[in-house]
Coordinates of C-alpha atoms in Angstrom, one line a residue:
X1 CA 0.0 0.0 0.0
X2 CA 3.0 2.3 1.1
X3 CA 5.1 1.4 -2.0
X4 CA 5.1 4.4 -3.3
X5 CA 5.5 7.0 -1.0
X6 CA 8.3 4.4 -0.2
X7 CA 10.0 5.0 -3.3
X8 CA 9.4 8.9 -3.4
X9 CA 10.9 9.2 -0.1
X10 CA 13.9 7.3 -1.2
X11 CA 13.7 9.9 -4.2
X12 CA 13.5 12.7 -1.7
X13 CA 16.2 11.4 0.7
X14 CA 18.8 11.1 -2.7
X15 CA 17.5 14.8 -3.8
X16 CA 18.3 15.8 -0.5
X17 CA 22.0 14.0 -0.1
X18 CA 23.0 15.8 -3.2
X19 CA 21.9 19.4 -2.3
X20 CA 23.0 19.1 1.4
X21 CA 26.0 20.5 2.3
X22 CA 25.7 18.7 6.2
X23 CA 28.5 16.3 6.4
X24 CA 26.3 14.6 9.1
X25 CA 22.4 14.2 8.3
X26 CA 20.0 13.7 10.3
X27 CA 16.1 13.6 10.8
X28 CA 15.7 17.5 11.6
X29 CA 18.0 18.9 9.1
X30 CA 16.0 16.4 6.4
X31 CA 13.2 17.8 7.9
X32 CA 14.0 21.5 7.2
X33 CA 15.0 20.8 3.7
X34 CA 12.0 19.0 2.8
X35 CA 9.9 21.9 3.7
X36 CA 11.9 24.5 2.0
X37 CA 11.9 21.9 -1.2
X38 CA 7.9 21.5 -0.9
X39 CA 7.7 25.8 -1.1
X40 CA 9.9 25.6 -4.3
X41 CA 8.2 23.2 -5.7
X42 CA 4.8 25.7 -4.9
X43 CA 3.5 23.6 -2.5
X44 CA 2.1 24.9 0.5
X45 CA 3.8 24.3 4.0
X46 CA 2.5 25.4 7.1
X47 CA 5.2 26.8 9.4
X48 CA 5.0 26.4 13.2
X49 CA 3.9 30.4 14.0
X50 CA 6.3 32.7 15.9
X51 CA 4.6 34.6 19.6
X52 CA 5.9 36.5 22.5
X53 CA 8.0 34.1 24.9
X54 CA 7.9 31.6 22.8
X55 CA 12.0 31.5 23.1
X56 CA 11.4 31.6 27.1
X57 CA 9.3 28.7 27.2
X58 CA 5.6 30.2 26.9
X59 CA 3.4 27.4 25.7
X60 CA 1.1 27.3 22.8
X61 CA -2.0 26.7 25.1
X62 CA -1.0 29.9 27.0
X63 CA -1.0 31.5 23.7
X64 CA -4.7 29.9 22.5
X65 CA -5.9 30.9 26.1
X66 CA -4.7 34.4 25.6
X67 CA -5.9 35.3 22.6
X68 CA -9.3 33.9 22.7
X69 CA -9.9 36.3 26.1
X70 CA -8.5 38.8 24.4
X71 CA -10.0 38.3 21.1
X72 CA -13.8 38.1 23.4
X73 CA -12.8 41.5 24.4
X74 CA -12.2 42.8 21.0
X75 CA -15.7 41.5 20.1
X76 CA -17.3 42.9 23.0
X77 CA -16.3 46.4 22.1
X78 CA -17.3 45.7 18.8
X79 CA -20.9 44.9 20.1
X80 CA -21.2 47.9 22.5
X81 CA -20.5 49.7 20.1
X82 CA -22.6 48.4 17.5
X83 CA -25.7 48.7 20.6
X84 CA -25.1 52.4 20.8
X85 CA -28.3 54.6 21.2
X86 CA -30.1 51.2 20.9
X87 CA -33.1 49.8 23.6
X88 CA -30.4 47.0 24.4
X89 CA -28.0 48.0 27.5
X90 CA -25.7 45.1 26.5
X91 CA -24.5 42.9 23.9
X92 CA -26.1 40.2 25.8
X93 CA -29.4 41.6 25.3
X94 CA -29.4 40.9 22.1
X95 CA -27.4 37.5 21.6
X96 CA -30.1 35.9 24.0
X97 CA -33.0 37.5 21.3
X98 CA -30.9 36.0 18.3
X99 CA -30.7 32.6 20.1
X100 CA -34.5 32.4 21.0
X101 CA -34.5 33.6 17.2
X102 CA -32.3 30.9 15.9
X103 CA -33.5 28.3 17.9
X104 CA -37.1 29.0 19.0
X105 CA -38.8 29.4 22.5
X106 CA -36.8 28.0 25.7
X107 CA -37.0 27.7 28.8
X108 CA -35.1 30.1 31.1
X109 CA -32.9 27.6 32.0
X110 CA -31.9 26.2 28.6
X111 CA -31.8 29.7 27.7
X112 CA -29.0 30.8 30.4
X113 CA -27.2 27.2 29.6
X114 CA -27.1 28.2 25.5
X115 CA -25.4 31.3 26.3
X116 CA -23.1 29.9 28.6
X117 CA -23.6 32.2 31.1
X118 CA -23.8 31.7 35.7
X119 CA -27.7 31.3 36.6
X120 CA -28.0 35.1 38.3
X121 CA -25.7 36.7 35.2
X122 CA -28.6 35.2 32.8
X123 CA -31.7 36.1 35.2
X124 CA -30.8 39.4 35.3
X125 CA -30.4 39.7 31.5
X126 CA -33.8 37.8 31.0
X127 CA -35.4 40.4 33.8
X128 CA -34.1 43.7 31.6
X129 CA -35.3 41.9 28.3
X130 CA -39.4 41.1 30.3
X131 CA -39.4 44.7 31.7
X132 CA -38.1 46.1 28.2
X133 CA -41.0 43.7 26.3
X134 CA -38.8 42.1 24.7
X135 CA -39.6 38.9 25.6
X136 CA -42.5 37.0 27.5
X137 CA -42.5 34.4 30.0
X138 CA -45.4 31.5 30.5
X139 CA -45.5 28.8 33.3
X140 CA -44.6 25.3 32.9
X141 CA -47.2 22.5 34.0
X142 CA -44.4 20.2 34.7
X143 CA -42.3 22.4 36.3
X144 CA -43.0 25.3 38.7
X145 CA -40.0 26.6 39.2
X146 CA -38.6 27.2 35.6
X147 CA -40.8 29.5 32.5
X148 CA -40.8 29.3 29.0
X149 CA -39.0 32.7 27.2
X150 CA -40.3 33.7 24.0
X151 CA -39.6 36.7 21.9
X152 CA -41.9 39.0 21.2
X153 CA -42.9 41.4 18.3
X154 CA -41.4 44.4 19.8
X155 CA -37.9 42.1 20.3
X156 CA -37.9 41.0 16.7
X157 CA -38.0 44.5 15.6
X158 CA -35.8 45.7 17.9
X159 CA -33.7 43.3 16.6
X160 CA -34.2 43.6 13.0
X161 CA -33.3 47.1 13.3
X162 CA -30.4 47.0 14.5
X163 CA -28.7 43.2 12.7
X164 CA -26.9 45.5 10.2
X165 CA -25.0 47.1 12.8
X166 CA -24.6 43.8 14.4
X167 CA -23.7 41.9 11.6
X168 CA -21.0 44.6 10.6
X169 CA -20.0 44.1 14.5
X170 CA -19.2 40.5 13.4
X171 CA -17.6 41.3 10.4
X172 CA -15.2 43.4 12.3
X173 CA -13.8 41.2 14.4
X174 CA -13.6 38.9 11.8
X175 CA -12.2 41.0 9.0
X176 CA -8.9 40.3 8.0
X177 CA -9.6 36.7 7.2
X178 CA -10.4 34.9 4.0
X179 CA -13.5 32.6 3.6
X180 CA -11.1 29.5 3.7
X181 CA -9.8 30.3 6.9
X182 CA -12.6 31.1 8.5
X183 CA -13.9 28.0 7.4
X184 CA -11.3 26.6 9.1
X185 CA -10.7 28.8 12.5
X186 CA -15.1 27.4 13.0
X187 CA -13.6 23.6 12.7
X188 CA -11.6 24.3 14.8
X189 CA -13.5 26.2 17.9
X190 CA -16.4 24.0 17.0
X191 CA -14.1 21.3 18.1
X192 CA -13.1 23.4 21.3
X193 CA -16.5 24.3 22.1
X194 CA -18.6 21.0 21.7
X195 CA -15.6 19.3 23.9
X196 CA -16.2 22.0 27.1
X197 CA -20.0 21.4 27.0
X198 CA -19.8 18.0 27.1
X199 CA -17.2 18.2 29.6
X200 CA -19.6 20.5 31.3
X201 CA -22.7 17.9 30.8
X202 CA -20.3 15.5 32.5
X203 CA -19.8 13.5 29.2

């Protein structure tokens, strides 16, 4: 099955003996050629990125951790900003009436859970959205103690009135990447993202 990328390495390896000028070869100088050979030969090699401390030991998950707290603050400016002179007093406001949007009515519990957010963080977000009519509550049968959430007319406009701003909120934070690697970064906090819950479930 291997044969041939058997006999292309061996191809490779005799390429590599008569460009090399290192009287003794080994598996990381080989290494380093063959990425500079797979650039001349216009294929496309991902390099191991360069960051701050990396030459006094910072990790890459330091790094990841890092930038995605910091990258969560760029986006939260983005969003006040984009909320401005709006009826919602935080970005939260109106990612809870996009998710009862995206995903229908909730209860508040499920609600809070969606947005990843502490129990008394997402009550008092719920309370501003009921006391704004933005949303409306109805009892449970089966459970006392929890409500449904639904959005209301008022909240869908609200909403719709502002989702340019929002939208171009998004495309901010996002902007200096292509399709493809967005594409890709979503892979890859998908990934992230559907591991914590289910480590958060208990899975």
């Amino acid at each position: 099955m291997y044969y041939d990328l058997i006999l292309e390495m061996v191809r490779l390896v005799q390429l590599y003996e008569q460009e090399s000028e290192t009287e003794a070869p080994d598996v990381h100088s080989f290494g380093q050629w063959l990425n500079q050979y797979m650039v001349r030969e216009g294929h496309q090699v991902l390099q191991e990125p360069e960051w701050d401390g990396k030459a006094n030991g910072r990790s890459a998950d330091s790094v990841i951790n890092t930038t995605l707290v910091h990258l969560y603050r760029y986006a939260k400016l983005q969003a006040k900003h984009a909320i401005a002179d709006t009826a919602f007093s935080t970005p939260d406001d109106f990612i809870y009436l996009i998710t009862l949007v995206s995903f229908g009515s909730m209860t508040k519990t499920a609600l809070i859970k969606r947005n990843v957010h502490e129990k008394s963080a997402g009550m008092q977000i719920i309370k501003r959205l009921l006391d704004g009519g933005l949303v409306t509550q109805t009892p449970i049968d089966t459970d006392k103690r929890n409500r449904m959430i639904h959005i209301t007319e008022k909240g869908k406009q609200h909403l719709e009135e502002n989702m340019s701003s929002i939208r171009q909120a998004s495309r901010n934070v996002t902007e200096p990447l292509s399709d493809q690697e967005k594409m890709d970064l979503i892979r890859l906090l998908t990934k992230l993202e559907t591991f914590h819950e289910g480590r958060l479930r208990g899975e």
